[in-house]
PDB file of N, CA and C in Angstrom:
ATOM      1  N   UNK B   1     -58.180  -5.657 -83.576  1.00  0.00           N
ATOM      2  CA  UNK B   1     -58.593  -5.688 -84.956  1.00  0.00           C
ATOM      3  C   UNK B   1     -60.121  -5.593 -84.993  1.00  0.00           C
ATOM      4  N   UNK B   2     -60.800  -4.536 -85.588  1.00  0.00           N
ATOM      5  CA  UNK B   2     -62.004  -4.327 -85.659  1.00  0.00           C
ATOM      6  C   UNK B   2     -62.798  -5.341 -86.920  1.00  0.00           C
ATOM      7  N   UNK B   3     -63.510  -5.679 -86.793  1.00  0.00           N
ATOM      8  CA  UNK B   3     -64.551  -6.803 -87.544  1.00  0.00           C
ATOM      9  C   UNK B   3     -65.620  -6.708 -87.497  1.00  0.00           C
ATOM     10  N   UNK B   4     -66.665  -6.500 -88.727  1.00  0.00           N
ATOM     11  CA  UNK B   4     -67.887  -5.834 -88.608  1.00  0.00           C
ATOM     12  C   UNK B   4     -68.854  -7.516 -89.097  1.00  0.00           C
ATOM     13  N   UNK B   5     -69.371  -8.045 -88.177  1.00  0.00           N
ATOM     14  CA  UNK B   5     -70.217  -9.350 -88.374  1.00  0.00           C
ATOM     15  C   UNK B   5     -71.738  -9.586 -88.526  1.00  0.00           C
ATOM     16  N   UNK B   6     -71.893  -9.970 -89.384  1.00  0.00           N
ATOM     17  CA  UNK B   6     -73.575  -9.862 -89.281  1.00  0.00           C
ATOM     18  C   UNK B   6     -74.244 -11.240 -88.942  1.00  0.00           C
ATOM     19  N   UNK B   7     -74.183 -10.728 -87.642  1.00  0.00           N
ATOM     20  CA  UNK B   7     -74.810 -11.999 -86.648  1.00  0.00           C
ATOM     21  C   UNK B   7     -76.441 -11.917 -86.482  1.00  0.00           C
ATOM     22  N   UNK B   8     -77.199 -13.167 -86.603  1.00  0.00           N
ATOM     23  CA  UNK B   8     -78.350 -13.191 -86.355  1.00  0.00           C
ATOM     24  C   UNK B   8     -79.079 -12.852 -84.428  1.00  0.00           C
ATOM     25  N   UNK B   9     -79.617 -11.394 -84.664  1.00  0.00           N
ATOM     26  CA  UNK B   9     -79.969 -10.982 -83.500  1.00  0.00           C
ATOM     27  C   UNK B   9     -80.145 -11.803 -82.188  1.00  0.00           C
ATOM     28  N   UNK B  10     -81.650 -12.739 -82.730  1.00  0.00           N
ATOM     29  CA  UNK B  10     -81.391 -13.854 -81.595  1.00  0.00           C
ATOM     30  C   UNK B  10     -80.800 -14.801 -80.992  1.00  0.00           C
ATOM     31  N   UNK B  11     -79.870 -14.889 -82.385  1.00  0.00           N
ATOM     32  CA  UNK B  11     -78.751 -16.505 -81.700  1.00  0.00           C
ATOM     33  C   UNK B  11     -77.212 -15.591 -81.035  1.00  0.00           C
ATOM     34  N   UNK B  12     -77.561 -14.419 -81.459  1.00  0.00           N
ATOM     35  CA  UNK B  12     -76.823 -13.290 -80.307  1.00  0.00           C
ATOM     36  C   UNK B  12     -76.879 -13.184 -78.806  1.00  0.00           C
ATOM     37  N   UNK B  13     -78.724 -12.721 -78.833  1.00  0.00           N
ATOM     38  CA  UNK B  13     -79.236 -12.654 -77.452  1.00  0.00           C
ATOM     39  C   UNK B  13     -79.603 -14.533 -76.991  1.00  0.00           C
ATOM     40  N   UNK B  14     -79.284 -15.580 -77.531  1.00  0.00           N
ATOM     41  CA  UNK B  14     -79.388 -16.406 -76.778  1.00  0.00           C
ATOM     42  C   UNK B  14     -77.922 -16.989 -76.276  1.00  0.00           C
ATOM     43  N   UNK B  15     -76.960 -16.218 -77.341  1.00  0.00           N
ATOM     44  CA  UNK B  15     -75.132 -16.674 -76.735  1.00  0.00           C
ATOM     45  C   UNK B  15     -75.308 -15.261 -75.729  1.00  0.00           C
ATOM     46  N   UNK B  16     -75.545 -15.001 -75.687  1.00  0.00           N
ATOM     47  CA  UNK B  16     -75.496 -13.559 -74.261  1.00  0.00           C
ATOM     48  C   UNK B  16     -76.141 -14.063 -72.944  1.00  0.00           C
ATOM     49  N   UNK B  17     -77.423 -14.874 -73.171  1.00  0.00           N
ATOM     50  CA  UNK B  17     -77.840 -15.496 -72.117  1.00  0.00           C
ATOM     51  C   UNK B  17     -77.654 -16.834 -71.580  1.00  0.00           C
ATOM     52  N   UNK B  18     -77.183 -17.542 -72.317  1.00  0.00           N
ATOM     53  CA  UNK B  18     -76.477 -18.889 -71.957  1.00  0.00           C
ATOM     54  C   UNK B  18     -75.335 -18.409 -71.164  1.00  0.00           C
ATOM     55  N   UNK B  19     -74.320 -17.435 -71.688  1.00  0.00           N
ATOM     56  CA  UNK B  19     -73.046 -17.598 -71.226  1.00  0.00           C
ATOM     57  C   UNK B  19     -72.643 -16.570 -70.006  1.00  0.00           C
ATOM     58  N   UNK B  20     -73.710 -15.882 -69.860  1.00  0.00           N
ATOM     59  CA  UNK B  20     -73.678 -15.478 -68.768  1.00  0.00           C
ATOM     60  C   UNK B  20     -73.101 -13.546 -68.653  1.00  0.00           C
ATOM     61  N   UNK B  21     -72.162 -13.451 -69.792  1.00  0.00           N
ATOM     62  CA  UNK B  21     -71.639 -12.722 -70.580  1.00  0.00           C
ATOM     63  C   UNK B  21     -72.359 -11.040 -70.552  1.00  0.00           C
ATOM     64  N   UNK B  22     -71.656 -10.143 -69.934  1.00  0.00           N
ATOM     65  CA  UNK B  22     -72.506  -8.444 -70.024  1.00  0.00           C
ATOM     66  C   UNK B  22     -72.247  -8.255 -71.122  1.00  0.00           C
ATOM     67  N   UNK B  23     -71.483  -8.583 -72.386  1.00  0.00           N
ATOM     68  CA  UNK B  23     -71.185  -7.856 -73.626  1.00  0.00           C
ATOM     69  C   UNK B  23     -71.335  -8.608 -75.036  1.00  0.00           C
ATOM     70  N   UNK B  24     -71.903  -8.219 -75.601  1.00  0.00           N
ATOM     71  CA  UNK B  24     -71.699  -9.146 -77.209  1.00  0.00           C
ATOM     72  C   UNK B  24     -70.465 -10.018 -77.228  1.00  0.00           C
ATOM     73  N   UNK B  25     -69.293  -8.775 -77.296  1.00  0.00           N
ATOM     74  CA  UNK B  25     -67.773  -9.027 -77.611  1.00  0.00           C
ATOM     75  C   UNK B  25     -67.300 -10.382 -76.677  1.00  0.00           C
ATOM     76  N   UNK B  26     -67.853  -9.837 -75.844  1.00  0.00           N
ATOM     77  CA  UNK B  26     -67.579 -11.396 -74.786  1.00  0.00           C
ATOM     78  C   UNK B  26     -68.359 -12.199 -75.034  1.00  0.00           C
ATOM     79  N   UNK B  27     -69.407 -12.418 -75.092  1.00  0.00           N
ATOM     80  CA  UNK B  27     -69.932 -13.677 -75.604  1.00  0.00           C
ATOM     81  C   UNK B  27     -69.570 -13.902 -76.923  1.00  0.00           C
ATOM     82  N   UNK B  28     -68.842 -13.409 -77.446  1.00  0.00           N
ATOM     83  CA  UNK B  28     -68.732 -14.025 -78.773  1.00  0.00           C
ATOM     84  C   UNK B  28     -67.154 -14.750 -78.839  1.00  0.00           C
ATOM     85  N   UNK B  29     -66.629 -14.152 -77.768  1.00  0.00           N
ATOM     86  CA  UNK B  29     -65.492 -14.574 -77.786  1.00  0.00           C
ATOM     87  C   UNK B  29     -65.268 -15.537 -77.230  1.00  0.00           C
ATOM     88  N   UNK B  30     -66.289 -16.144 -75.553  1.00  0.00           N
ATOM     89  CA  UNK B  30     -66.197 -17.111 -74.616  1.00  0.00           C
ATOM     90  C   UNK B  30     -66.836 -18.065 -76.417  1.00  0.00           C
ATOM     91  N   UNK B  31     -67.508 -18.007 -77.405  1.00  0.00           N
ATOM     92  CA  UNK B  31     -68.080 -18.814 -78.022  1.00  0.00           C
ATOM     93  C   UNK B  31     -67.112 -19.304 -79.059  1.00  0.00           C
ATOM     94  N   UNK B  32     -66.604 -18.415 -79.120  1.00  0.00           N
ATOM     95  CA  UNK B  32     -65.312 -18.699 -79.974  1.00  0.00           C
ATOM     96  C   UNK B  32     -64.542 -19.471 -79.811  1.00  0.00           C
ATOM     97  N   UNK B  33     -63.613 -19.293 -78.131  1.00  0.00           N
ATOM     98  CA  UNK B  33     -62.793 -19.894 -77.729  1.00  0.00           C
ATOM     99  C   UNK B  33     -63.349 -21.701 -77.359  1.00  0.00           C
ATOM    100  N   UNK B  34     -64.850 -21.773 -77.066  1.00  0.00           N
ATOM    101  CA  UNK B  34     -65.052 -23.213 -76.852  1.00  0.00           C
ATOM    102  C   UNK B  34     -65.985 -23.586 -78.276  1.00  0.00           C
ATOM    103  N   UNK B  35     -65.690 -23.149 -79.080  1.00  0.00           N
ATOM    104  CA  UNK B  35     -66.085 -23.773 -80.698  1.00  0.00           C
ATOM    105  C   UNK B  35     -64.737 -24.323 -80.856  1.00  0.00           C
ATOM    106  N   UNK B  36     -63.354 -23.519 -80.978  1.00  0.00           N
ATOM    107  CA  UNK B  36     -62.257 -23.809 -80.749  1.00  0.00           C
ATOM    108  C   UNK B  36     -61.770 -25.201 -79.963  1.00  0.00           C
ATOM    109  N   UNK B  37     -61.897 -25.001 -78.811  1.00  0.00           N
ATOM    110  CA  UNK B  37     -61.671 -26.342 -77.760  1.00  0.00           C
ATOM    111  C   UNK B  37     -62.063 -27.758 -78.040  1.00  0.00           C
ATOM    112  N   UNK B  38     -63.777 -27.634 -78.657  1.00  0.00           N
ATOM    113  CA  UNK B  38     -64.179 -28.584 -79.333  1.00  0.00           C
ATOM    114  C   UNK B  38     -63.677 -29.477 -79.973  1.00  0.00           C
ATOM    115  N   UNK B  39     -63.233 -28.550 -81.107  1.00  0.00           N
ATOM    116  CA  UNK B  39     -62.992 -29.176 -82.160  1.00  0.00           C
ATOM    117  C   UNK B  39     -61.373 -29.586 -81.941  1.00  0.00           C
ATOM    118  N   UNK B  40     -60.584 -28.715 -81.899  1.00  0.00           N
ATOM    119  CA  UNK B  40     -59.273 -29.471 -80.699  1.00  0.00           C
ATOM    120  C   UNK B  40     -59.495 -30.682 -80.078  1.00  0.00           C
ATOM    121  N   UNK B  41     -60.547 -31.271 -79.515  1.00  0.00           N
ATOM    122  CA  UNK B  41     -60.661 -32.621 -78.514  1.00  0.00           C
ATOM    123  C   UNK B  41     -61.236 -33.332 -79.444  1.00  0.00           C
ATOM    124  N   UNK B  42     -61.885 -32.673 -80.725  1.00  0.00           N
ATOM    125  CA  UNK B  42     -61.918 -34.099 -81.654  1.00  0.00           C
ATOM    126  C   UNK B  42     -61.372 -34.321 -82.381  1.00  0.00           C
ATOM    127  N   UNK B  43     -60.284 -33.286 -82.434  1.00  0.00           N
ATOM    128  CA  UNK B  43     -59.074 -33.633 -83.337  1.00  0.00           C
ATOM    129  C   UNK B  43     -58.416 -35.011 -82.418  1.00  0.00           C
ATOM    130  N   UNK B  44     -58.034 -34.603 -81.075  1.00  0.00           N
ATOM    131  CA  UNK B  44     -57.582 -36.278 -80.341  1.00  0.00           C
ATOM    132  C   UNK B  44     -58.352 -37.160 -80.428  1.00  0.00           C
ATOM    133  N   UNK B  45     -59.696 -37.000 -80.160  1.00  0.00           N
ATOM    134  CA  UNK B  45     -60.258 -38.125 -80.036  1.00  0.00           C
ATOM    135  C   UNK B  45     -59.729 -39.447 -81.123  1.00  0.00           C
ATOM    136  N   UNK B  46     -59.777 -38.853 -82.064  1.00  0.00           N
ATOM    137  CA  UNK B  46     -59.554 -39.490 -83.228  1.00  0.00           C
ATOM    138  C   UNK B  46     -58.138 -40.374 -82.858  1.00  0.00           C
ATOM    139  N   UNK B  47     -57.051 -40.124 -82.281  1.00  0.00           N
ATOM    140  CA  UNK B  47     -56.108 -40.625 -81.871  1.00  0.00           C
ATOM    141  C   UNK B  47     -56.209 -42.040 -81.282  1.00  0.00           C
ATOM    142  N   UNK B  48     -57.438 -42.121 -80.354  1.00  0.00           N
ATOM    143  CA  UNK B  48     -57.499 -42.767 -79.376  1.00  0.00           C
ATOM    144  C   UNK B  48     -58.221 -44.445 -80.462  1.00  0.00           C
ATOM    145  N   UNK B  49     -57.053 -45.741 -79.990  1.00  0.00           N
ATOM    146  CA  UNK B  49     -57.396 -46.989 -80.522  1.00  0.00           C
ATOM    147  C   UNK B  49     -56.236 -46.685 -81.848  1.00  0.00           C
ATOM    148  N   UNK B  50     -55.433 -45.599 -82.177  1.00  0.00           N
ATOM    149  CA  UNK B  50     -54.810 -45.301 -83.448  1.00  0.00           C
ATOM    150  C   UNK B  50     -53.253 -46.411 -82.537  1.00  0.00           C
ATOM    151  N   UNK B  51     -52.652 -45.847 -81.402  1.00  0.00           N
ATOM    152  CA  UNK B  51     -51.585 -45.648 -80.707  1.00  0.00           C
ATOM    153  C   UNK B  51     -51.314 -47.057 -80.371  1.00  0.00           C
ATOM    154  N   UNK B  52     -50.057 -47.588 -80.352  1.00  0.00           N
ATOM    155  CA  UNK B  52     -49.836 -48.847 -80.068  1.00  0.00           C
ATOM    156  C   UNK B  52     -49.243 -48.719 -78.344  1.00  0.00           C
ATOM    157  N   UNK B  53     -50.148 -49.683 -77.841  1.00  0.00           N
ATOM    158  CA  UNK B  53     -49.481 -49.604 -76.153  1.00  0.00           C
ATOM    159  C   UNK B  53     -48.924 -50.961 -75.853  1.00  0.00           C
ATOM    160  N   UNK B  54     -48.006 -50.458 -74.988  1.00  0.00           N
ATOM    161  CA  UNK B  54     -47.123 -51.478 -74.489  1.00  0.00           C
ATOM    162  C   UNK B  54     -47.115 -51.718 -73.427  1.00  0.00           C
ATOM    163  N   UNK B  55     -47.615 -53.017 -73.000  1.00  0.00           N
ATOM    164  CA  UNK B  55     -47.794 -53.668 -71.725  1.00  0.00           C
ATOM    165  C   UNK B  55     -47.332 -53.563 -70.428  1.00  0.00           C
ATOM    166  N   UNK B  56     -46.127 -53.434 -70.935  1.00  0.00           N
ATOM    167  CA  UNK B  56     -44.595 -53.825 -70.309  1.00  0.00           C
ATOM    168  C   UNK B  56     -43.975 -52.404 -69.497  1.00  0.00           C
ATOM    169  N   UNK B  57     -44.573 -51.564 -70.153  1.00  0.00           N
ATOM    170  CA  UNK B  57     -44.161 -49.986 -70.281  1.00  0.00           C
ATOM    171  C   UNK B  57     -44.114 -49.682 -68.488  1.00  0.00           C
ATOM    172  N   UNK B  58     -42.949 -49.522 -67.423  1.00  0.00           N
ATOM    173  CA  UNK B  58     -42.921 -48.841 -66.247  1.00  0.00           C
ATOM    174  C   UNK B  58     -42.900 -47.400 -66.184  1.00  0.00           C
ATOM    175  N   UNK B  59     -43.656 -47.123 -66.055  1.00  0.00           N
ATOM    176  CA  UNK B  59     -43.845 -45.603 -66.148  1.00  0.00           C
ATOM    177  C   UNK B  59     -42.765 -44.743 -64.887  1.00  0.00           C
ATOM    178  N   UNK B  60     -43.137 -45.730 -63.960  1.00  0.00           N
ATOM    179  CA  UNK B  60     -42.082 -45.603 -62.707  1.00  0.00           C
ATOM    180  C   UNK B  60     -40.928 -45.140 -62.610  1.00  0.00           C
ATOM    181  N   UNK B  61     -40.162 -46.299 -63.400  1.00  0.00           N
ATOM    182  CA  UNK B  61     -38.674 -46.101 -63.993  1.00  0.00           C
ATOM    183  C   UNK B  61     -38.572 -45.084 -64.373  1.00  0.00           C
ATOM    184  N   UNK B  62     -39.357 -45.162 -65.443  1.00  0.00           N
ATOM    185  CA  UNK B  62     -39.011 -43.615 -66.523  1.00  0.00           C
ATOM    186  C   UNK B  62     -38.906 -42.382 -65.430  1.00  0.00           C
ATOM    187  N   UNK B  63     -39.803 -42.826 -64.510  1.00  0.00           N
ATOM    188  CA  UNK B  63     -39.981 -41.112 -63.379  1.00  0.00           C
ATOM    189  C   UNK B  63     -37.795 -41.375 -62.868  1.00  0.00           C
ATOM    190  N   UNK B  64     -38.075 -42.107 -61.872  1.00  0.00           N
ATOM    191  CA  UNK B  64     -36.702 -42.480 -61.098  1.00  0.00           C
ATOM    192  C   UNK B  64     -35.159 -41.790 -61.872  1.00  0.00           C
ATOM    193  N   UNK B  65     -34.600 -41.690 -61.011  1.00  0.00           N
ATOM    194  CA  UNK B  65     -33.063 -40.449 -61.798  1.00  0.00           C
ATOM    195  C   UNK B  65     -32.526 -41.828 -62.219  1.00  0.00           C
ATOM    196  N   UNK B  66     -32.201 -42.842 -61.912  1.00  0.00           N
ATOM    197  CA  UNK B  66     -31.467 -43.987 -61.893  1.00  0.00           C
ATOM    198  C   UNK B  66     -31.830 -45.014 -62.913  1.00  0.00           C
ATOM    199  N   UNK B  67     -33.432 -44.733 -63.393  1.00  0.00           N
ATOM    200  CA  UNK B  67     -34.147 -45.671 -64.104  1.00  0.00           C
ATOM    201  C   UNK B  67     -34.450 -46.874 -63.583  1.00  0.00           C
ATOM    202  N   UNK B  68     -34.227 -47.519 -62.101  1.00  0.00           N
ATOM    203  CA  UNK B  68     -34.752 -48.367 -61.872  1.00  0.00           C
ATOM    204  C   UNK B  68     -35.939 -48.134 -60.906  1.00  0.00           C
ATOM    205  N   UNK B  69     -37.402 -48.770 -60.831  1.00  0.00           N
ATOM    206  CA  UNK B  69     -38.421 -48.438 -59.757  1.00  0.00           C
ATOM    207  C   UNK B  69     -38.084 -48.207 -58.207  1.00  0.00           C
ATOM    208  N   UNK B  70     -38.630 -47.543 -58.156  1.00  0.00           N
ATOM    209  CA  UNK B  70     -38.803 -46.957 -56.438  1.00  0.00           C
ATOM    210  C   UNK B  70     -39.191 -47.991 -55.668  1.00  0.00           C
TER     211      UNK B  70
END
């Protein structure tokens, strides 16, 4: 899908040189994909202190075919 963007020249040539990137298209895309990621991990973050844990919880068991610990 073609997309015509009007990106500011230098914050172009400085995502081209940070990322290491031979092409616009690629740097815009490696920038894309971890603007993306970001904001994904602060979507969890937010999770974390939300979740009720349980003390008790054998994680063990749960692995085992039988349900009792190894």
């Amino acid at each position: 899908m073609a997309t015509n963007l009007a990106i500011e020249p230098e914050l172009l040539e400085r995502a081209l040189a940070v990322s290491g990137e031979r092409t616009k298209k690629a740097a815009v895309t490696v920038a894309l994909e971890e603007f993306i990621a970001r904001r994904e991990q602060r979507r969890l973050l937010a999770f974390f202190g939300e979740l009720d844990w349980d003390p008790d919880y054998d994680y063990k068991a749960e692995r085992s075919r039988d349900g009792t610990t190894p």
